[in-house]
Amino acid sequence: MSSMNIPIVSGLRALGPPPKRFLIYVAINVVSWQNIVGPAMILLARKIEMPESLVGLLLSFLPFTSLLLLFTLPLIVRVGPKRIMLWAWCLRNVIACLIFMLPLALASDNKVLAWIVLTVSILGFCIMRAIGAGGWLPWLHEIVPVPLRATYFSTETSITQLINVAVLFLQARLLAVDDPGISRFMLIFGIGIFMGFISLIWMKRVPGGAGMQEIDAHIGLRAYIRATRDRNFLAFLLISTLAFSGIVWFHAVYVMYLRDILVVRDSMTMSLTAIGSLGILLTVSAWARFTESRGSGLAMAKTLFAHSCAPALILLAGMGLPGAFYITGFSVILACVFNAAFNVAVNRAMLNQVPDHDRIGYTALWTVSTALALGITPVAAGFLIEHYGMWGFRLCFLFSGFTTTLAGFLYLFLIHDRSLSGKTWFHLLNPVLPLRTAGRILWITLGLHESNRPVSSTDESRPSS
């Protein structure tokens, strides 16, 4: 099946030495990332009895600190992406070493001190990561030729998911005991920090990334103003914010739900997440081709409808259905797959709506809006769970299902692609539509949709589905 082909080998053959070196750096960096701010971080937080509200705060650090990108642009222009990333990535690893003070804090029998240690180490890591991340895309823009950029990003996605699967299964193995101790979590963090320092060696070997010319600071401000006056882009931005929030309502709580409600072993939680990454690896290219063939609006709607099934299944399983764990596990995998597919479609849609002359302002608004959705939602979810317990989880899953479904319908009829011409809201009254939609989503995910076949003139003339 062509959709199942992993484009790593062919991609590496097509790319030159600089992009290949950057890919090696990315592969090592993924190991560091998953070991420090992946699901193991949440499990460690609950292991030291950190309240759910603080766990939500931990999850909000990554998106909230990404707002620093708005202020680091002049520094990146003057100093250069390479120097900024080297210094920021080095400091983020140094700050992350504060986590090794956690056993000492726990030995003092002061839980609050332990919570502070974990919070400060993760916050420092995220701040330095945000400062350096602004140089990522400009550096890639310099070293990857335009005709090879699609090849590069597809190869990077495949490598990232392969590494995720390996790392998550390794973490599952390390936590495969009845009550994993703090030492095992420290080993996971230690691996992440060590690989973070190793990644710096490969980052140094990547050419380019020097300082660029000075820019007029007012250009960006004028671009921000023009972006806010683009009604079509603002509508897309608001719908996307709703969609991202709906997705996070699920992903911010499922690890705690598995651990605290279903009493699933930490190793099994990591295994489910690894299987989800494997599902992404096997299906994301099929959804990317469908998005290119049928348009972002249709792809975003279908992936959100599919994602909304995950919280619905968990809610049904919680009503006493047999096999609650298996239903929940399937829901986690389902959510992982369609979260990735949605991100492919929504990022394509965003880039298509951004004019070249105003990309600074448009992408800045996108960064702010998505960061707020990704940051506020886990904090709110943590407070709901801490104060309402099981009903807090239920509310999170209800919000996830409702908001993703609503955003899907809004995308379907407000984000105009060539595939939706002539359709109206009366199209939704067809009682067979949900079954047809489910069948088509499954068909696309399995790589059997016609968009996965070589393009021909007859394919171009067929109606969308």
CSV table of C-alpha atoms in Angstrom, one decimal:
chain,number,residue,atom,x,y,z
A,1,MET,CA,0.0,0.0,0.0
A,2,SER,CA,1.6,3.3,-1.1
A,3,SER,CA,0.2,5.3,1.8
A,4,MET,CA,2.1,3.1,4.2
A,5,ASN,CA,5.4,3.9,2.7
A,6,ILE,CA,7.6,5.8,5.1
A,7,PRO,CA,9.4,8.6,3.1
A,8,ILE,CA,12.6,8.5,5.2
A,9,VAL,CA,15.0,6.7,2.8
A,10,SER,CA,13.9,8.5,-0.3
A,11,GLY,CA,13.8,11.8,1.5
A,12,LEU,CA,17.3,11.4,2.8
A,13,ARG,CA,18.6,10.5,-0.6
A,14,ALA,CA,17.1,13.7,-2.1
A,15,LEU,CA,18.4,16.1,0.6
A,16,GLY,CA,21.9,17.6,0.6
A,17,PRO,CA,24.4,17.5,3.5
A,18,PRO,CA,23.1,20.6,5.4
A,19,PRO,CA,19.5,19.4,5.7
A,20,LYS,CA,20.7,15.9,6.6
A,21,ARG,CA,22.8,17.3,9.5
A,22,PHE,CA,19.8,19.3,10.7
A,23,LEU,CA,17.7,16.1,10.6
A,24,ILE,CA,20.2,14.3,12.7
A,25,TYR,CA,20.0,17.2,15.2
A,26,VAL,CA,16.2,16.9,15.1
A,27,ALA,CA,16.3,13.2,15.8
A,28,ILE,CA,18.5,13.7,18.9
A,29,ASN,CA,16.4,16.6,20.0
A,30,VAL,CA,13.2,14.6,19.9
A,31,VAL,CA,14.7,12.1,22.4
A,32,SER,CA,15.5,15.0,24.7
A,33,TRP,CA,12.1,16.6,24.3
A,34,GLN,CA,10.1,13.4,24.9
A,35,ASN,CA,12.1,12.6,28.0
A,36,ILE,CA,11.7,16.0,29.6
A,37,VAL,CA,8.3,17.4,28.7
A,38,GLY,CA,6.5,14.3,27.4
A,39,PRO,CA,3.9,12.2,29.2
A,40,ALA,CA,6.5,11.1,31.7
A,41,MET,CA,6.5,14.6,33.1
A,42,ILE,CA,2.7,14.3,33.9
A,43,LEU,CA,3.2,10.9,35.5
A,44,LEU,CA,6.1,12.3,37.6
A,45,ALA,CA,3.9,15.2,38.7
A,46,ARG,CA,1.2,12.9,39.9
A,47,LYS,CA,3.7,10.6,41.5
A,48,ILE,CA,4.8,13.4,43.8
A,49,GLU,CA,1.1,14.2,44.4
A,50,MET,CA,1.2,17.5,42.6
A,51,PRO,CA,-2.4,18.9,42.4
A,52,GLU,CA,-4.2,18.6,39.1
A,53,SER,CA,-4.3,22.4,38.8
A,54,LEU,CA,-0.5,22.6,38.9
A,55,VAL,CA,-0.3,19.8,36.4
A,56,GLY,CA,-2.4,21.9,34.0
A,57,LEU,CA,-0.1,24.8,34.7
A,58,LEU,CA,2.9,22.7,33.7
A,59,LEU,CA,1.2,21.8,30.5
A,60,SER,CA,0.6,25.5,29.8
A,61,PHE,CA,4.2,26.5,30.0
A,62,LEU,CA,5.1,25.4,26.5
A,63,PRO,CA,2.4,27.4,24.7
A,64,PHE,CA,2.5,30.4,26.9
A,65,THR,CA,6.3,30.8,26.7
A,66,SER,CA,6.1,30.5,22.9
A,67,LEU,CA,4.7,34.1,23.0
A,68,LEU,CA,8.3,35.2,23.6
A,69,LEU,CA,8.8,34.5,19.9
A,70,LEU,CA,7.1,37.9,19.3
A,71,PHE,CA,9.9,39.7,21.0
A,72,THR,CA,12.9,37.7,19.9
A,73,LEU,CA,12.8,38.5,16.2
A,74,PRO,CA,15.1,41.6,16.4
A,75,LEU,CA,17.6,39.5,18.4
A,76,ILE,CA,17.5,36.7,15.9
A,77,VAL,CA,18.0,39.1,13.0
A,78,ARG,CA,21.1,40.7,14.5
A,79,VAL,CA,22.8,37.7,16.1
A,80,GLY,CA,21.6,34.9,13.8
A,81,PRO,CA,19.5,31.8,14.3
A,82,LYS,CA,22.5,29.5,14.9
A,83,ARG,CA,24.0,31.4,17.8
A,84,ILE,CA,20.6,32.0,19.4
A,85,MET,CA,19.7,28.4,19.2
A,86,LEU,CA,23.0,27.1,20.5
A,87,TRP,CA,23.0,29.4,23.6
A,88,ALA,CA,19.3,28.9,24.3
A,89,TRP,CA,19.4,25.1,23.9
A,90,CYS,CA,22.5,24.9,26.1
A,91,LEU,CA,20.9,26.9,28.8
A,92,ARG,CA,17.7,25.0,28.7
A,93,ASN,CA,19.6,21.8,29.4
A,94,VAL,CA,21.5,23.4,32.2
A,95,ILE,CA,18.3,24.7,33.8
A,96,ALA,CA,16.6,21.3,33.3
A,97,CYS,CA,19.3,19.8,35.6
A,98,LEU,CA,17.5,21.4,38.5
A,99,ILE,CA,15.2,18.4,38.4
A,100,PHE,CA,17.9,16.3,40.1
A,101,MET,CA,17.2,18.3,43.2
A,102,LEU,CA,13.8,16.6,43.4
A,103,PRO,CA,14.9,13.6,45.5
A,104,LEU,CA,16.5,16.0,48.0
A,105,ALA,CA,13.2,17.9,48.2
A,106,LEU,CA,11.2,14.8,48.7
A,107,ALA,CA,13.6,13.6,51.4
A,108,SER,CA,12.7,16.8,53.4
A,109,ASP,CA,9.1,15.6,53.5
A,110,ASN,CA,8.0,18.9,52.0
A,111,LYS,CA,5.7,18.2,49.0
A,112,VAL,CA,5.4,21.9,48.2
A,113,LEU,CA,9.2,22.1,47.8
A,114,ALA,CA,9.2,19.2,45.4
A,115,TRP,CA,6.4,20.8,43.4
A,116,ILE,CA,8.5,24.0,43.2
A,117,VAL,CA,11.6,22.1,42.0
A,118,LEU,CA,9.6,20.4,39.2
A,119,THR,CA,7.8,23.6,38.2
A,120,VAL,CA,10.9,25.8,38.1
A,121,SER,CA,12.9,23.2,36.1
A,122,ILE,CA,10.1,22.8,33.5
A,123,LEU,CA,9.4,26.6,33.3
A,124,GLY,CA,13.1,27.4,32.8
A,125,PHE,CA,13.4,24.7,30.1
A,126,CYS,CA,10.3,26.1,28.3
A,127,ILE,CA,11.5,29.7,28.5
A,128,MET,CA,14.9,29.0,27.0
A,129,ARG,CA,13.3,26.7,24.4
A,130,ALA,CA,10.9,29.5,23.3
A,131,ILE,CA,13.8,32.0,23.0
A,132,GLY,CA,15.7,29.6,20.8
A,133,ALA,CA,12.8,28.3,18.8
A,134,GLY,CA,12.4,31.6,16.8
A,135,GLY,CA,15.6,30.7,14.9
A,136,TRP,CA,14.4,27.3,13.8
A,137,LEU,CA,12.4,28.1,10.7
A,138,PRO,CA,14.6,31.0,9.5
A,139,TRP,CA,17.6,28.6,9.6
A,140,LEU,CA,15.7,25.9,7.7
A,141,HIS,CA,14.5,28.5,5.2
A,142,GLU,CA,18.2,29.2,4.5
A,143,ILE,CA,19.6,25.7,4.2
A,144,VAL,CA,16.7,23.8,2.5
A,145,PRO,CA,16.1,24.7,-1.2
A,146,VAL,CA,12.5,25.6,-2.1
A,147,PRO,CA,12.0,22.4,-4.3
A,148,LEU,CA,13.0,20.2,-1.4
A,149,ARG,CA,11.1,21.7,1.5
A,150,ALA,CA,8.1,19.4,1.2
A,151,THR,CA,10.5,16.5,1.1
A,152,TYR,CA,12.4,17.8,4.1
A,153,PHE,CA,9.2,18.3,6.3
A,154,SER,CA,7.7,14.9,5.3
A,155,THR,CA,11.1,13.2,6.2
A,156,GLU,CA,11.3,15.2,9.5
A,157,THR,CA,7.8,14.1,10.4
A,158,SER,CA,8.5,10.5,9.7
A,159,ILE,CA,11.8,10.5,11.7
A,160,THR,CA,10.1,12.3,14.6
A,161,GLN,CA,7.3,9.8,14.9
A,162,LEU,CA,9.8,6.8,14.6
A,163,ILE,CA,11.9,8.3,17.4
A,164,ASN,CA,8.7,9.0,19.5
A,165,VAL,CA,7.7,5.4,19.2
A,166,ALA,CA,11.1,4.1,20.3
A,167,VAL,CA,11.4,6.6,23.2
A,168,LEU,CA,7.9,6.0,24.5
A,169,PHE,CA,8.3,2.2,24.4
A,170,LEU,CA,11.7,2.6,26.2
A,171,GLN,CA,10.0,4.7,28.9
A,172,ALA,CA,7.2,2.1,29.2
A,173,ARG,CA,9.9,-0.5,29.8
A,174,LEU,CA,11.6,1.6,32.5
A,175,LEU,CA,8.2,2.2,34.3
A,176,ALA,CA,7.1,-1.4,33.9
A,177,VAL,CA,6.8,-2.1,37.7
A,178,ASP,CA,3.9,-1.9,40.1
A,179,ASP,CA,5.1,1.3,41.7
A,180,PRO,CA,8.0,3.0,39.8
A,181,GLY,CA,10.2,5.0,42.1
A,182,ILE,CA,11.5,8.5,41.6
A,183,SER,CA,14.9,7.1,40.5
A,184,ARG,CA,13.3,5.7,37.3
A,185,PHE,CA,11.8,9.1,36.5
A,186,MET,CA,15.2,10.7,37.2
A,187,LEU,CA,16.8,8.2,34.7
A,188,ILE,CA,14.3,9.3,32.0
A,189,PHE,CA,15.0,13.0,32.7
A,190,GLY,CA,18.8,12.2,32.7
A,191,ILE,CA,18.6,10.6,29.3
A,192,GLY,CA,16.7,13.6,28.0
A,193,ILE,CA,19.2,16.1,29.3
A,194,PHE,CA,22.2,14.1,28.1
A,195,MET,CA,20.8,13.8,24.6
A,196,GLY,CA,20.0,17.6,24.7
A,197,PHE,CA,23.7,18.3,25.2
A,198,ILE,CA,24.6,15.8,22.5
A,199,SER,CA,22.2,17.6,20.1
A,200,LEU,CA,24.4,20.7,20.4
A,201,ILE,CA,27.3,18.9,18.8
A,202,TRP,CA,25.3,18.2,15.7
A,203,MET,CA,23.7,21.7,15.7
A,204,LYS,CA,27.2,23.2,15.5
A,205,ARG,CA,27.9,21.1,12.4
A,206,VAL,CA,25.0,22.6,10.4
A,207,PRO,CA,26.1,25.4,8.2
A,208,GLY,CA,24.4,28.8,7.8
A,209,GLY,CA,22.4,30.6,10.5
A,210,ALA,CA,24.5,33.7,10.6
A,211,GLY,CA,23.2,37.1,11.5
A,212,MET,CA,21.1,38.9,9.0
A,213,GLN,CA,20.5,42.5,8.0
A,214,GLU,CA,18.8,45.0,10.3
A,215,ILE,CA,15.1,45.6,9.9
A,216,ASP,CA,12.7,48.4,10.6
A,217,ALA,CA,10.9,47.5,13.8
A,218,HIS,CA,7.8,49.4,12.7
A,219,ILE,CA,7.3,47.1,9.7
A,220,GLY,CA,6.2,44.3,11.9
A,221,LEU,CA,3.8,46.6,13.8
A,222,ARG,CA,2.1,47.7,10.6
A,223,ALA,CA,1.9,44.1,9.5
A,224,TYR,CA,0.1,43.2,12.7
A,225,ILE,CA,-2.5,46.0,12.2
A,226,ARG,CA,-3.1,44.9,8.6
A,227,ALA,CA,-3.6,41.3,9.7
A,228,THR,CA,-6.3,42.3,12.3
A,229,ARG,CA,-8.2,44.0,9.5
A,230,ASP,CA,-8.4,40.8,7.4
A,231,ARG,CA,-11.8,39.5,8.2
A,232,ASN,CA,-11.4,36.2,6.5
A,233,PHE,CA,-8.1,35.5,8.3
A,234,LEU,CA,-9.7,36.5,11.7
A,235,ALA,CA,-12.6,34.2,11.1
A,236,PHE,CA,-10.2,31.4,10.3
A,237,LEU,CA,-8.1,32.3,13.4
A,238,LEU,CA,-11.1,32.2,15.8
A,239,ILE,CA,-12.3,28.8,14.4
A,240,SER,CA,-8.8,27.4,14.7
A,241,THR,CA,-8.5,28.7,18.3
A,242,LEU,CA,-11.8,26.9,19.2
A,243,ALA,CA,-10.5,23.7,17.4
A,244,PHE,CA,-7.1,23.7,19.2
A,245,SER,CA,-8.9,24.3,22.6
A,246,GLY,CA,-11.2,21.3,21.9
A,247,ILE,CA,-8.3,19.1,21.1
A,248,VAL,CA,-6.4,20.1,24.2
A,249,TRP,CA,-9.4,19.5,26.5
A,250,PHE,CA,-8.8,15.8,25.7
A,251,HIS,CA,-5.0,15.6,25.4
A,252,ALA,CA,-4.4,17.6,28.6
A,253,VAL,CA,-6.3,15.1,30.8
A,254,TYR,CA,-6.2,11.6,29.3
A,255,VAL,CA,-2.9,10.7,31.0
A,256,MET,CA,-4.3,11.7,34.4
A,257,TYR,CA,-7.6,9.9,33.6
A,258,LEU,CA,-5.8,6.6,32.8
A,259,ARG,CA,-3.7,6.9,35.9
A,260,ASP,CA,-6.1,8.2,38.5
A,261,ILE,CA,-9.5,6.9,37.4
A,262,LEU,CA,-8.7,3.7,35.5
A,263,VAL,CA,-5.6,3.0,37.7
A,264,VAL,CA,-3.6,2.0,34.6
A,265,ARG,CA,0.1,1.3,35.1
A,266,ASP,CA,2.4,4.1,33.9
A,267,SER,CA,4.1,1.7,31.5
A,268,MET,CA,0.7,0.9,29.8
A,269,THR,CA,0.0,4.7,29.5
A,270,MET,CA,3.4,5.2,27.8
A,271,SER,CA,2.7,2.2,25.5
A,272,LEU,CA,-0.7,3.6,24.4
A,273,THR,CA,1.0,6.9,23.6
A,274,ALA,CA,3.7,5.1,21.6
A,275,ILE,CA,1.1,3.2,19.6
A,276,GLY,CA,-0.6,6.5,18.9
A,277,SER,CA,2.7,7.8,17.5
A,278,LEU,CA,3.0,4.7,15.4
A,279,GLY,CA,-0.6,5.3,14.1
A,280,ILE,CA,0.5,8.9,13.2
A,281,LEU,CA,3.5,7.5,11.3
A,282,LEU,CA,1.3,5.2,9.2
A,283,THR,CA,-1.5,7.5,8.4
A,284,VAL,CA,-0.3,11.2,8.3
A,285,SER,CA,1.0,11.0,4.8
A,286,ALA,CA,-2.4,9.8,3.5
A,287,TRP,CA,-4.1,12.7,5.2
A,288,ALA,CA,-1.5,15.1,3.8
A,289,ARG,CA,-2.3,13.9,0.3
A,290,PHE,CA,-6.0,14.1,0.9
A,291,THR,CA,-5.6,17.7,2.2
A,292,GLU,CA,-3.6,18.7,-0.9
A,293,SER,CA,-6.2,17.0,-3.2
A,294,ARG,CA,-9.5,18.1,-1.6
A,295,GLY,CA,-8.6,21.2,0.3
A,296,SER,CA,-8.0,22.2,3.9
A,297,GLY,CA,-11.6,23.0,4.8
A,298,LEU,CA,-12.8,19.5,4.1
A,299,ALA,CA,-9.8,17.9,5.7
A,300,MET,CA,-10.0,19.9,8.9
A,301,ALA,CA,-13.7,19.2,9.2
A,302,LYS,CA,-13.2,15.4,8.8
A,303,THR,CA,-10.3,15.1,11.1
A,304,LEU,CA,-12.1,17.1,13.8
A,305,PHE,CA,-15.2,15.0,13.5
A,306,ALA,CA,-13.1,11.9,13.9
A,307,HIS,CA,-11.3,13.4,16.9
A,308,SER,CA,-14.6,14.2,18.6
A,309,CYS,CA,-15.3,10.4,18.6
A,310,ALA,CA,-12.5,9.9,21.1
A,311,PRO,CA,-14.0,11.8,24.1
A,312,ALA,CA,-17.5,10.4,23.2
A,313,LEU,CA,-16.2,6.9,23.4
A,314,ILE,CA,-14.5,7.6,26.8
A,315,LEU,CA,-17.8,9.0,28.1
A,316,LEU,CA,-19.7,6.0,27.0
A,317,ALA,CA,-17.1,3.7,28.5
A,318,GLY,CA,-17.5,5.5,31.8
A,319,MET,CA,-21.2,4.7,31.9
A,320,GLY,CA,-20.5,1.1,32.7
A,321,LEU,CA,-19.8,-0.5,29.3
A,322,PRO,CA,-17.7,-3.6,29.4
A,323,GLY,CA,-14.1,-3.3,28.4
A,324,ALA,CA,-13.7,0.3,29.5
A,325,PHE,CA,-9.9,0.2,29.4
A,326,TYR,CA,-9.9,-1.1,25.8
A,327,ILE,CA,-12.3,1.5,24.7
A,328,THR,CA,-10.3,4.2,26.4
A,329,GLY,CA,-7.1,2.9,24.9
A,330,PHE,CA,-8.6,2.9,21.4
A,331,SER,CA,-9.8,6.5,22.1
A,332,VAL,CA,-6.3,7.7,22.9
A,333,ILE,CA,-4.9,6.2,19.7
A,334,LEU,CA,-7.7,7.7,17.7
A,335,ALA,CA,-7.1,11.1,19.2
A,336,CYS,CA,-3.4,11.0,18.5
A,337,VAL,CA,-3.9,10.0,14.8
A,338,PHE,CA,-6.5,12.7,14.1
A,339,ASN,CA,-4.8,15.4,16.1
A,340,ALA,CA,-1.7,15.0,13.8
A,341,ALA,CA,-3.9,14.9,10.7
A,342,PHE,CA,-5.7,18.0,11.7
A,343,ASN,CA,-2.4,19.8,12.3
A,344,VAL,CA,-1.3,19.0,8.8
A,345,ALA,CA,-4.5,20.5,7.4
A,346,VAL,CA,-4.7,23.6,9.6
A,347,ASN,CA,-1.1,24.6,9.1
A,348,ARG,CA,-1.5,24.3,5.3
A,349,ALA,CA,-4.6,26.4,5.5
A,350,MET,CA,-2.8,29.0,7.6
A,351,LEU,CA,0.1,29.3,5.2
A,352,ASN,CA,-2.3,29.6,2.3
A,353,GLN,CA,-4.0,32.6,3.9
A,354,VAL,CA,-0.8,34.4,4.8
A,355,PRO,CA,0.3,37.0,2.2
A,356,ASP,CA,4.1,37.0,1.6
A,357,HIS,CA,4.4,40.8,2.2
A,358,ASP,CA,2.7,40.5,5.6
A,359,ARG,CA,3.8,37.1,6.9
A,360,ILE,CA,5.3,38.7,10.1
A,361,GLY,CA,2.0,40.1,11.3
A,362,TYR,CA,-0.2,37.2,10.2
A,363,THR,CA,2.1,34.5,11.8
A,364,ALA,CA,2.4,36.6,14.9
A,365,LEU,CA,-1.3,36.7,15.4
A,366,TRP,CA,-1.5,33.0,14.7
A,367,THR,CA,1.2,32.4,17.4
A,368,VAL,CA,-0.6,34.5,19.9
A,369,SER,CA,-4.1,33.0,19.2
A,370,THR,CA,-3.0,29.3,19.3
A,371,ALA,CA,-0.7,29.9,22.3
A,372,LEU,CA,-3.7,31.2,24.3
A,373,ALA,CA,-5.8,28.2,23.3
A,374,LEU,CA,-3.1,25.7,24.1
A,375,GLY,CA,-2.2,27.5,27.3
A,376,ILE,CA,-5.4,28.5,28.9
A,377,THR,CA,-7.2,25.2,28.3
A,378,PRO,CA,-5.0,22.8,30.3
A,379,VAL,CA,-5.0,25.2,33.2
A,380,ALA,CA,-8.8,25.3,33.2
A,381,ALA,CA,-8.9,21.5,32.8
A,382,GLY,CA,-6.6,21.1,35.8
A,383,PHE,CA,-8.8,23.3,38.0
A,384,LEU,CA,-12.0,21.4,36.9
A,385,ILE,CA,-10.5,18.0,37.8
A,386,GLU,CA,-9.0,19.2,41.1
A,387,HIS,CA,-12.4,20.7,42.2
A,388,TYR,CA,-14.9,18.3,40.7
A,389,GLY,CA,-13.0,14.9,40.5
A,390,MET,CA,-14.7,12.5,38.1
A,391,TRP,CA,-17.2,15.1,36.9
A,392,GLY,CA,-14.2,17.3,36.1
A,393,PHE,CA,-13.0,14.7,33.7
A,394,ARG,CA,-16.4,14.3,32.2
A,395,LEU,CA,-16.7,18.0,31.7
A,396,CYS,CA,-13.3,18.1,29.9
A,397,PHE,CA,-14.4,15.3,27.6
A,398,LEU,CA,-17.7,17.0,26.9
A,399,PHE,CA,-16.1,20.3,26.1
A,400,SER,CA,-13.6,18.5,23.8
A,401,GLY,CA,-16.3,16.7,21.9
A,402,PHE,CA,-18.6,19.7,21.6
A,403,THR,CA,-15.9,22.2,20.5
A,404,THR,CA,-14.2,20.0,18.0
A,405,THR,CA,-17.6,19.1,16.4
A,406,LEU,CA,-18.6,22.8,16.3
A,407,ALA,CA,-15.3,23.9,14.8
A,408,GLY,CA,-15.5,21.1,12.2
A,409,PHE,CA,-18.9,22.4,11.0
A,410,LEU,CA,-17.6,26.0,10.9
A,411,TYR,CA,-14.5,24.9,8.9
A,412,LEU,CA,-16.7,22.9,6.5
A,413,PHE,CA,-18.9,25.9,5.5
A,414,LEU,CA,-16.8,29.0,6.3
A,415,ILE,CA,-13.3,27.9,5.0
A,416,HIS,CA,-14.0,27.9,1.3
A,417,ASP,CA,-12.2,25.3,-0.8
A,418,ARG,CA,-13.1,24.3,-4.3
A,419,SER,CA,-14.4,21.0,-2.9
A,420,LEU,CA,-17.4,22.6,-1.2
A,421,SER,CA,-18.9,24.7,-3.9
A,422,GLY,CA,-22.7,24.5,-4.1
A,423,LYS,CA,-23.2,22.8,-0.7
A,424,THR,CA,-25.4,24.4,2.1
A,425,TRP,CA,-26.4,23.7,5.7
A,426,PHE,CA,-29.3,21.6,4.3
A,427,HIS,CA,-26.7,19.1,3.3
A,428,LEU,CA,-26.4,18.2,7.1
A,429,LEU,CA,-30.0,17.1,7.2
A,430,ASN,CA,-29.2,13.9,5.3
A,431,PRO,CA,-29.6,11.1,8.0
A,432,VAL,CA,-27.1,8.9,6.2
A,433,LEU,CA,-24.4,11.6,6.4
A,434,PRO,CA,-22.7,10.6,9.7
A,435,LEU,CA,-22.3,7.0,8.5
A,436,ARG,CA,-21.0,8.1,5.1
A,437,THR,CA,-18.6,10.6,6.8
A,438,ALA,CA,-17.3,7.9,9.1
A,439,GLY,CA,-16.8,5.5,6.2
A,440,ARG,CA,-14.9,8.1,4.2
A,441,ILE,CA,-12.7,9.1,7.1
A,442,LEU,CA,-11.8,5.4,7.6
A,443,TRP,CA,-11.1,5.1,3.9
A,444,ILE,CA,-8.8,8.1,3.9
A,445,THR,CA,-7.0,7.0,7.1
A,446,LEU,CA,-6.3,3.5,5.6
A,447,GLY,CA,-4.8,5.2,2.5
A,448,LEU,CA,-7.5,3.8,0.2
A,449,HIS,CA,-8.9,7.2,-1.0
A,450,GLU,CA,-8.3,8.2,-4.6
A,451,SER,CA,-6.2,11.1,-3.4
A,452,ASN,CA,-3.5,8.5,-2.5
A,453,ARG,CA,-3.2,7.4,-6.1
A,454,PRO,CA,-1.2,9.0,-8.8
A,455,VAL,CA,-2.9,12.2,-10.1
A,456,SER,CA,-4.5,11.9,-13.5
A,457,SER,CA,-6.9,13.9,-15.5
A,458,THR,CA,-9.9,11.8,-14.5
A,459,ASP,CA,-9.0,12.3,-10.9
A,460,GLU,CA,-9.1,16.0,-11.3
A,461,SER,CA,-12.6,15.9,-12.6
A,462,ARG,CA,-14.1,13.8,-9.9
A,463,PRO,CA,-16.2,15.4,-7.2
A,464,SER,CA,-14.9,15.6,-3.7
A,465,SER,CA,-15.8,13.2,-0.9
